[in-house]
Amino acid sequence: MAGRTGDRPPPPLQCLLYAGPREVERMAARIRRGAFDAVYLDTVRCQTLLRALRRALPDLHIVTDFDDLMSRRMTYLRHHRMPLLTGHVGPHFPRWARRLAEGPLARMVTAYEAGTLPAAEREVMRASSVTVLLSPVERQMLCRQAPVDAGTPPAVRAIPPGVPLRAQPWALPPGPGVRQTVPELRFVFIGSDRQLQNRTAIDFLLAEWRRLAPATPLHIHGRQTRPLPDVPGVHWHGYADDLAQVYRPGSIALVPALVAGGIKTKVAEAWAWGCPVLGNRTAMEGLRPPAIR
């Protein structure tokens, strides 16, 4: 753990969202009374609660699930001068603060987060009994942050998401002379533009369809917050109630991931539905499908 409060680096805004003193003390007291064997904390945002728990229950088994490395994502946004989207934590902001964070102050916020998140991640990693990430690539990155003189290295695990198989892979007929219905080829993308990684991918795909005008249509599924542009060959479907229809035979999932970090679960999801995926190196990072023999 860090030293005295005055010696600690400034906290990331991500962590300040979950650092209300009364709520932190209430949760710590409830956990203390409950005599739990283990506690699961969700992401580095629980930094302040983790401090309170370690003060009250130094031997408690605490698992902190990072999901992905926020520091890496913020550094990526700052380096590439990309916009900031608050995503699912946005509703926790007052509307005026959200507009500032995603607008005029976006560059300042990403720079601040990129500068403060690494120290917060190191502190949480050292104070947790086990730290969990989705990607083995980011597990290695986090392990390299542990200081050499820290003694026993913190336990850090990579646990990719489990995705149950839903359908067999679809296939084209094996050759000429075989009487079989040929599925209509279509490209699909699923995701809401509330998430930056989805928004950048959608913008990339729209630009490519305007430039190339491919004969194969693109079907985009997911709730969108922006006006839907009319691009020839692009079809908008909103929220997908039935993934079997999204990934039906003939579909090819497009995943042009432009924002690195974590594991792209939409890749694993498409595979689970028997749908081939066309993506770049970033889209496939951390995924280790079995070799085809």
mmCIF file of C-alpha atoms in Angstrom:
data_model
loop_
_atom_site.group_PDB
_atom_site.id
_atom_site.type_symbol
_atom_site.label_atom_id
_atom_site.label_comp_id
_atom_site.label_asym_id
_atom_site.label_seq_id
_atom_site.Cartn_x
_atom_site.Cartn_y
_atom_site.Cartn_z
ATOM 1 C CA MET A 1 0.000 0.000 0.000
ATOM 2 C CA ALA A 2 1.010 3.601 -0.401
ATOM 3 C CA GLY A 3 2.367 5.615 2.484
ATOM 4 C CA ARG A 4 0.658 8.469 4.316
ATOM 5 C CA THR A 5 -2.203 10.194 2.559
ATOM 6 C CA GLY A 6 -0.032 13.218 1.847
ATOM 7 C CA ASP A 7 2.522 11.003 0.078
ATOM 8 C CA ARG A 8 0.011 9.423 -2.258
ATOM 9 C CA PRO A 9 -0.185 10.487 -5.886
ATOM 10 C CA PRO A 10 -3.381 12.239 -6.978
ATOM 11 C CA PRO A 11 -6.233 9.777 -7.623
ATOM 12 C CA PRO A 12 -7.608 9.177 -11.106
ATOM 13 C CA LEU A 13 -11.041 10.563 -11.854
ATOM 14 C CA GLN A 14 -12.121 6.968 -12.483
ATOM 15 C CA CYS A 15 -11.420 6.206 -8.824
ATOM 16 C CA LEU A 16 -12.886 9.428 -7.451
ATOM 17 C CA LEU A 17 -16.268 8.391 -8.851
ATOM 18 C CA TYR A 18 -16.309 5.553 -6.288
ATOM 19 C CA ALA A 19 -14.530 7.303 -3.419
ATOM 20 C CA GLY A 20 -17.414 8.845 -1.465
ATOM 21 C CA PRO A 21 -16.203 8.635 2.179
ATOM 22 C CA ARG A 22 -19.585 7.756 3.691
ATOM 23 C CA GLU A 23 -20.366 5.065 1.153
ATOM 24 C CA VAL A 24 -16.856 3.595 1.385
ATOM 25 C CA GLU A 25 -17.047 3.404 5.181
ATOM 26 C CA ARG A 26 -20.565 1.953 5.016
ATOM 27 C CA MET A 27 -19.440 -0.792 2.638
ATOM 28 C CA ALA A 28 -16.285 -1.521 4.654
ATOM 29 C CA ALA A 29 -18.318 -1.794 7.859
ATOM 30 C CA ARG A 30 -20.842 -4.114 6.202
ATOM 31 C CA ILE A 31 -18.065 -6.376 4.913
ATOM 32 C CA ARG A 32 -16.394 -6.364 8.334
ATOM 33 C CA ARG A 33 -19.647 -7.398 10.065
ATOM 34 C CA GLY A 34 -20.342 -10.070 7.461
ATOM 35 C CA ALA A 35 -17.155 -12.016 8.211
ATOM 36 C CA PHE A 36 -16.803 -12.945 4.552
ATOM 37 C CA ASP A 37 -14.176 -15.414 3.372
ATOM 38 C CA ALA A 38 -13.429 -13.376 0.247
ATOM 39 C CA VAL A 39 -14.437 -10.120 -1.403
ATOM 40 C CA TYR A 40 -14.565 -9.370 -5.125
ATOM 41 C CA LEU A 41 -13.882 -5.791 -6.233
ATOM 42 C CA ASP A 42 -14.751 -4.520 -9.700
ATOM 43 C CA THR A 43 -11.863 -2.669 -11.400
ATOM 44 C CA VAL A 44 -9.294 -0.191 -10.157
ATOM 45 C CA ARG A 45 -12.147 2.223 -9.420
ATOM 46 C CA CYS A 46 -12.557 0.474 -6.037
ATOM 47 C CA GLN A 47 -9.140 1.766 -4.917
ATOM 48 C CA THR A 48 -10.507 3.746 -1.950
ATOM 49 C CA LEU A 49 -12.688 0.876 -0.731
ATOM 50 C CA LEU A 50 -9.690 -1.455 -0.984
ATOM 51 C CA ARG A 51 -7.685 0.882 1.251
ATOM 52 C CA ALA A 52 -10.470 0.888 3.848
ATOM 53 C CA LEU A 53 -10.739 -2.905 3.761
ATOM 54 C CA ARG A 54 -7.003 -3.396 4.193
ATOM 55 C CA ARG A 55 -7.025 -1.073 7.222
ATOM 56 C CA ALA A 56 -9.911 -2.952 8.832
ATOM 57 C CA LEU A 57 -9.247 -6.489 7.564
ATOM 58 C CA PRO A 58 -5.568 -6.855 6.593
ATOM 59 C CA ASP A 59 -5.848 -10.645 6.075
ATOM 60 C CA LEU A 60 -9.067 -10.667 4.044
ATOM 61 C CA HIS A 61 -8.810 -12.459 0.674
ATOM 62 C CA ILE A 62 -9.582 -9.757 -1.903
ATOM 63 C CA VAL A 63 -9.876 -10.404 -5.626
ATOM 64 C CA THR A 64 -9.824 -7.315 -7.840
ATOM 65 C CA ASP A 65 -11.013 -7.768 -11.414
ATOM 66 C CA PHE A 66 -9.399 -5.149 -13.661
ATOM 67 C CA ASP A 67 -11.119 -6.391 -16.820
ATOM 68 C CA ASP A 68 -8.588 -4.430 -18.864
ATOM 69 C CA LEU A 69 -5.846 -1.873 -18.162
ATOM 70 C CA MET A 70 -7.480 1.545 -18.072
ATOM 71 C CA SER A 71 -4.076 3.215 -17.990
ATOM 72 C CA ARG A 72 -3.158 1.634 -21.317
ATOM 73 C CA ARG A 73 -6.396 2.764 -22.928
ATOM 74 C CA MET A 74 -6.033 6.339 -21.666
ATOM 75 C CA THR A 75 -2.401 6.475 -22.790
ATOM 76 C CA TYR A 76 -3.511 5.255 -26.207
ATOM 77 C CA LEU A 77 -6.189 7.957 -26.440
ATOM 78 C CA ARG A 78 -3.749 10.670 -25.377
ATOM 79 C CA HIS A 79 -1.028 9.515 -27.767
ATOM 80 C CA HIS A 80 -3.379 9.312 -30.757
ATOM 81 C CA ARG A 81 -5.351 12.447 -29.816
ATOM 82 C CA MET A 82 -8.584 10.479 -29.831
ATOM 83 C CA PRO A 83 -11.831 11.690 -28.235
ATOM 84 C CA LEU A 84 -12.980 10.608 -24.792
ATOM 85 C CA LEU A 85 -16.314 8.870 -24.231
ATOM 86 C CA THR A 86 -17.432 8.237 -20.663
ATOM 87 C CA GLY A 87 -19.369 5.116 -21.728
ATOM 88 C CA HIS A 88 -21.401 3.304 -19.081
ATOM 89 C CA VAL A 89 -19.988 5.470 -16.243
ATOM 90 C CA GLY A 90 -21.258 8.613 -17.987
ATOM 91 C CA PRO A 91 -24.636 8.610 -16.189
ATOM 92 C CA HIS A 92 -22.769 9.017 -12.873
ATOM 93 C CA PHE A 93 -21.604 12.464 -14.046
ATOM 94 C CA PRO A 94 -23.797 15.559 -13.952
ATOM 95 C CA ARG A 95 -24.806 16.350 -17.527
ATOM 96 C CA TRP A 96 -22.698 19.515 -17.654
ATOM 97 C CA ALA A 97 -19.621 17.663 -16.363
ATOM 98 C CA ARG A 98 -20.073 14.910 -18.937
ATOM 99 C CA ARG A 99 -20.275 17.435 -21.762
ATOM 100 C CA LEU A 100 -17.080 19.101 -20.579
ATOM 101 C CA ALA A 101 -15.247 15.789 -20.137
ATOM 102 C CA GLU A 102 -16.222 14.566 -23.610
ATOM 103 C CA GLY A 103 -15.796 17.971 -25.239
ATOM 104 C CA PRO A 104 -13.528 20.923 -24.394
ATOM 105 C CA LEU A 105 -11.729 19.155 -21.532
ATOM 106 C CA ALA A 106 -11.339 15.757 -23.202
ATOM 107 C CA ARG A 107 -7.611 16.105 -23.933
ATOM 108 C CA MET A 108 -6.939 17.353 -20.417
ATOM 109 C CA VAL A 109 -8.926 14.498 -18.870
ATOM 110 C CA THR A 110 -7.200 11.779 -20.912
ATOM 111 C CA ALA A 111 -3.787 13.252 -20.082
ATOM 112 C CA TYR A 112 -4.642 13.337 -16.359
ATOM 113 C CA GLU A 113 -6.006 9.794 -16.370
ATOM 114 C CA ALA A 114 -3.041 8.466 -18.355
ATOM 115 C CA GLY A 115 -0.709 10.064 -15.803
ATOM 116 C CA THR A 116 -2.493 8.892 -12.634
ATOM 117 C CA LEU A 117 -3.940 5.466 -13.462
ATOM 118 C CA PRO A 118 -0.611 3.532 -13.529
ATOM 119 C CA ALA A 119 0.113 4.353 -9.874
ATOM 120 C CA ALA A 120 -3.445 3.445 -8.878
ATOM 121 C CA GLU A 121 -3.187 0.121 -10.720
ATOM 122 C CA ARG A 122 0.119 -0.668 -9.013
ATOM 123 C CA GLU A 123 -1.317 0.127 -5.583
ATOM 124 C CA VAL A 124 -4.420 -1.980 -6.136
ATOM 125 C CA MET A 125 -2.358 -4.843 -7.554
ATOM 126 C CA ARG A 126 -0.068 -4.899 -4.502
ATOM 127 C CA ALA A 127 -2.946 -4.631 -2.008
ATOM 128 C CA SER A 128 -5.114 -7.319 -3.630
ATOM 129 C CA SER A 129 -4.709 -11.012 -2.880
ATOM 130 C CA VAL A 130 -5.267 -11.688 -6.581
ATOM 131 C CA THR A 131 -5.665 -9.333 -9.533
ATOM 132 C CA VAL A 132 -7.507 -10.613 -12.595
ATOM 133 C CA LEU A 133 -7.465 -9.398 -16.195
ATOM 134 C CA LEU A 134 -9.072 -10.733 -19.353
ATOM 135 C CA SER A 135 -6.026 -10.548 -21.604
ATOM 136 C CA PRO A 136 -2.775 -12.478 -21.047
ATOM 137 C CA VAL A 137 -1.020 -9.670 -22.946
ATOM 138 C CA GLU A 138 -2.163 -7.087 -20.400
ATOM 139 C CA ARG A 139 -1.361 -9.456 -17.546
ATOM 140 C CA GLN A 140 2.267 -9.338 -18.659
ATOM 141 C CA MET A 141 2.103 -5.544 -18.891
ATOM 142 C CA LEU A 142 0.746 -5.250 -15.346
ATOM 143 C CA CYS A 143 3.291 -7.711 -13.936
ATOM 144 C CA ARG A 144 6.106 -5.587 -15.347
ATOM 145 C CA GLN A 145 4.834 -2.695 -13.211
ATOM 146 C CA ALA A 146 5.632 -4.564 -9.970
ATOM 147 C CA PRO A 147 8.848 -3.147 -8.439
ATOM 148 C CA VAL A 148 11.844 -5.492 -8.233
ATOM 149 C CA ASP A 149 12.221 -4.972 -4.478
ATOM 150 C CA ALA A 150 8.595 -5.777 -3.677
ATOM 151 C CA GLY A 151 9.431 -9.233 -2.309
ATOM 152 C CA THR A 152 6.871 -11.845 -3.255
ATOM 153 C CA PRO A 153 5.374 -10.686 -6.564
ATOM 154 C CA PRO A 154 1.634 -9.993 -6.500
ATOM 155 C CA ALA A 155 -0.630 -12.722 -7.856
ATOM 156 C CA VAL A 156 -1.927 -11.630 -11.257
ATOM 157 C CA ARG A 157 -4.045 -13.929 -13.399
ATOM 158 C CA ALA A 158 -5.454 -13.765 -16.913
ATOM 159 C CA ILE A 159 -8.896 -15.364 -17.238
ATOM 160 C CA PRO A 160 -10.369 -14.910 -20.724
ATOM 161 C CA PRO A 161 -14.160 -14.782 -20.846
ATOM 162 C CA GLY A 162 -15.995 -18.048 -21.283
ATOM 163 C CA VAL A 163 -18.336 -18.038 -24.262
ATOM 164 C CA PRO A 164 -20.575 -21.082 -24.810
ATOM 165 C CA LEU A 165 -20.809 -22.445 -28.341
ATOM 166 C CA ARG A 166 -24.126 -21.555 -29.931
ATOM 167 C CA ALA A 167 -23.954 -22.830 -33.497
ATOM 168 C CA GLN A 168 -21.840 -24.804 -35.915
ATOM 169 C CA PRO A 169 -19.720 -22.799 -38.388
ATOM 170 C CA TRP A 170 -21.550 -22.113 -41.607
ATOM 171 C CA ALA A 171 -19.828 -23.061 -44.861
ATOM 172 C CA LEU A 172 -20.183 -22.546 -48.581
ATOM 173 C CA PRO A 173 -20.995 -25.568 -50.775
ATOM 174 C CA PRO A 174 -17.889 -27.723 -51.289
ATOM 175 C CA GLY A 175 -17.762 -27.386 -55.066
ATOM 176 C CA PRO A 176 -19.546 -27.209 -58.410
ATOM 177 C CA GLY A 177 -22.289 -29.692 -59.107
ATOM 178 C CA VAL A 178 -23.396 -29.809 -55.466
ATOM 179 C CA ARG A 179 -27.017 -28.821 -55.133
ATOM 180 C CA GLN A 180 -27.159 -26.727 -51.997
ATOM 181 C CA THR A 181 -28.544 -23.334 -51.118
ATOM 182 C CA VAL A 182 -25.738 -20.757 -51.041
ATOM 183 C CA PRO A 183 -26.134 -18.296 -48.135
ATOM 184 C CA GLU A 184 -26.167 -14.639 -49.069
ATOM 185 C CA LEU A 185 -22.888 -13.067 -47.968
ATOM 186 C CA ARG A 186 -23.143 -10.073 -45.661
ATOM 187 C CA PHE A 187 -20.784 -8.220 -43.330
ATOM 188 C CA VAL A 188 -21.960 -7.513 -39.794
ATOM 189 C CA PHE A 189 -20.815 -5.282 -36.946
ATOM 190 C CA ILE A 190 -22.437 -5.226 -33.514
ATOM 191 C CA GLY A 191 -21.897 -2.519 -30.904
ATOM 192 C CA SER A 192 -23.191 0.805 -29.592
ATOM 193 C CA ASP A 193 -21.352 4.029 -30.377
ATOM 194 C CA ARG A 194 -21.515 4.899 -26.658
ATOM 195 C CA GLN A 195 -18.229 2.996 -26.407
ATOM 196 C CA LEU A 196 -15.232 4.645 -28.054
ATOM 197 C CA GLN A 197 -13.897 1.399 -29.493
ATOM 198 C CA ASN A 198 -17.224 0.829 -31.250
ATOM 199 C CA ARG A 199 -17.558 4.415 -32.439
ATOM 200 C CA THR A 200 -14.124 4.458 -34.035
ATOM 201 C CA ALA A 201 -14.783 1.102 -35.712
ATOM 202 C CA ILE A 202 -18.154 2.261 -37.063
ATOM 203 C CA ASP A 203 -16.651 5.486 -38.419
ATOM 204 C CA PHE A 204 -13.891 3.486 -40.110
ATOM 205 C CA LEU A 205 -16.377 1.101 -41.714
ATOM 206 C CA LEU A 206 -18.623 3.914 -42.950
ATOM 207 C CA ALA A 207 -15.633 5.655 -44.523
ATOM 208 C CA GLU A 208 -14.621 2.425 -46.279
ATOM 209 C CA TRP A 209 -18.133 1.818 -47.620
ATOM 210 C CA ARG A 210 -18.271 5.385 -48.952
ATOM 211 C CA ARG A 211 -14.857 4.996 -50.579
ATOM 212 C CA LEU A 212 -15.080 1.462 -51.937
ATOM 213 C CA ALA A 213 -18.842 0.974 -52.419
ATOM 214 C CA PRO A 214 -18.529 -2.825 -52.043
ATOM 215 C CA ALA A 215 -21.240 -5.063 -53.465
ATOM 216 C CA THR A 216 -21.530 -6.981 -50.168
ATOM 217 C CA PRO A 217 -23.778 -5.099 -47.696
ATOM 218 C CA LEU A 218 -22.821 -4.112 -44.168
ATOM 219 C CA HIS A 219 -25.346 -4.588 -41.355
ATOM 220 C CA ILE A 220 -24.694 -2.611 -38.149
ATOM 221 C CA HIS A 221 -26.502 -3.675 -34.973
ATOM 222 C CA GLY A 222 -26.633 -1.815 -31.652
ATOM 223 C CA ARG A 223 -28.156 1.277 -30.084
ATOM 224 C CA GLN A 224 -26.599 4.393 -31.609
ATOM 225 C CA THR A 225 -26.588 7.862 -30.072
ATOM 226 C CA ARG A 226 -25.706 9.796 -33.236
ATOM 227 C CA PRO A 227 -27.822 10.428 -36.343
ATOM 228 C CA LEU A 228 -27.636 7.430 -38.665
ATOM 229 C CA PRO A 229 -25.904 8.419 -41.905
ATOM 230 C CA ASP A 230 -27.336 7.195 -45.190
ATOM 231 C CA VAL A 231 -24.454 5.284 -46.777
ATOM 232 C CA PRO A 232 -25.142 3.013 -49.776
ATOM 233 C CA GLY A 233 -24.838 -0.618 -48.789
ATOM 234 C CA VAL A 234 -25.010 0.071 -45.031
ATOM 235 C CA HIS A 235 -28.069 -1.066 -43.070
ATOM 236 C CA TRP A 236 -28.865 -0.063 -39.483
ATOM 237 C CA HIS A 237 -30.772 -2.443 -37.207
ATOM 238 C CA GLY A 238 -30.656 -1.052 -33.670
ATOM 239 C CA TYR A 239 -30.520 -3.349 -30.667
ATOM 240 C CA ALA A 240 -30.241 -7.032 -31.581
ATOM 241 C CA ASP A 241 -32.834 -9.164 -29.813
ATOM 242 C CA ASP A 242 -31.752 -12.363 -31.564
ATOM 243 C CA LEU A 243 -28.042 -12.961 -32.125
ATOM 244 C CA ALA A 244 -28.856 -15.988 -34.253
ATOM 245 C CA GLN A 245 -30.167 -13.549 -36.871
ATOM 246 C CA VAL A 246 -27.123 -11.292 -36.587
ATOM 247 C CA TYR A 247 -24.719 -14.180 -37.137
ATOM 248 C CA ARG A 248 -26.895 -16.237 -39.473
ATOM 249 C CA PRO A 249 -25.216 -18.258 -42.268
ATOM 250 C CA GLY A 250 -23.504 -16.025 -44.798
ATOM 251 C CA SER A 251 -22.488 -13.447 -42.178
ATOM 252 C CA ILE A 252 -18.886 -12.316 -41.748
ATOM 253 C CA ALA A 253 -18.137 -10.262 -38.632
ATOM 254 C CA LEU A 254 -15.963 -7.203 -39.240
ATOM 255 C CA VAL A 255 -13.880 -6.030 -36.267
ATOM 256 C CA PRO A 256 -11.526 -3.196 -37.255
ATOM 257 C CA ALA A 257 -10.357 -2.504 -33.699
ATOM 258 C CA LEU A 258 -8.636 0.873 -33.490
ATOM 259 C CA VAL A 259 -8.481 1.141 -29.680
ATOM 260 C CA ALA A 260 -6.207 -1.410 -28.003
ATOM 261 C CA GLY A 261 -7.011 -3.022 -24.693
ATOM 262 C CA GLY A 262 -8.543 -6.081 -23.092
ATOM 263 C CA ILE A 263 -10.134 -8.778 -25.206
ATOM 264 C CA LYS A 264 -12.631 -8.000 -27.938
ATOM 265 C CA THR A 265 -15.507 -10.157 -26.737
ATOM 266 C CA LYS A 266 -17.413 -9.547 -29.970
ATOM 267 C CA VAL A 267 -14.765 -11.689 -31.711
ATOM 268 C CA ALA A 268 -15.336 -14.617 -29.346
ATOM 269 C CA GLU A 269 -19.087 -14.097 -29.553
ATOM 270 C CA ALA A 270 -19.066 -14.305 -33.354
ATOM 271 C CA TRP A 271 -16.939 -17.460 -33.247
ATOM 272 C CA ALA A 272 -19.373 -18.968 -30.737
ATOM 273 C CA TRP A 273 -22.180 -18.460 -33.244
ATOM 274 C CA GLY A 274 -20.169 -20.109 -36.022
ATOM 275 C CA CYS A 275 -19.450 -16.817 -37.757
ATOM 276 C CA PRO A 276 -16.032 -16.094 -39.331
ATOM 277 C CA VAL A 277 -14.319 -12.912 -38.166
ATOM 278 C CA LEU A 278 -12.290 -10.517 -40.271
ATOM 279 C CA GLY A 279 -10.242 -8.295 -37.983
ATOM 280 C CA ASN A 280 -6.865 -6.677 -37.485
ATOM 281 C CA ARG A 281 -4.092 -7.573 -35.020
ATOM 282 C CA THR A 282 -5.598 -5.391 -32.288
ATOM 283 C CA ALA A 283 -8.941 -7.183 -32.603
ATOM 284 C CA MET A 284 -7.266 -10.553 -32.041
ATOM 285 C CA GLU A 285 -4.950 -9.511 -29.200
ATOM 286 C CA GLY A 286 -5.075 -11.853 -26.227
ATOM 287 C CA LEU A 287 -7.143 -14.491 -28.021
ATOM 288 C CA ARG A 288 -5.538 -17.857 -28.579
ATOM 289 C CA PRO A 289 -7.813 -20.018 -30.718
ATOM 290 C CA PRO A 290 -6.727 -23.648 -31.175
ATOM 291 C CA ALA A 291 -4.587 -24.345 -34.221
ATOM 292 C CA ILE A 292 -6.391 -25.809 -37.221
ATOM 293 C CA ARG A 293 -5.000 -29.239 -38.149
#
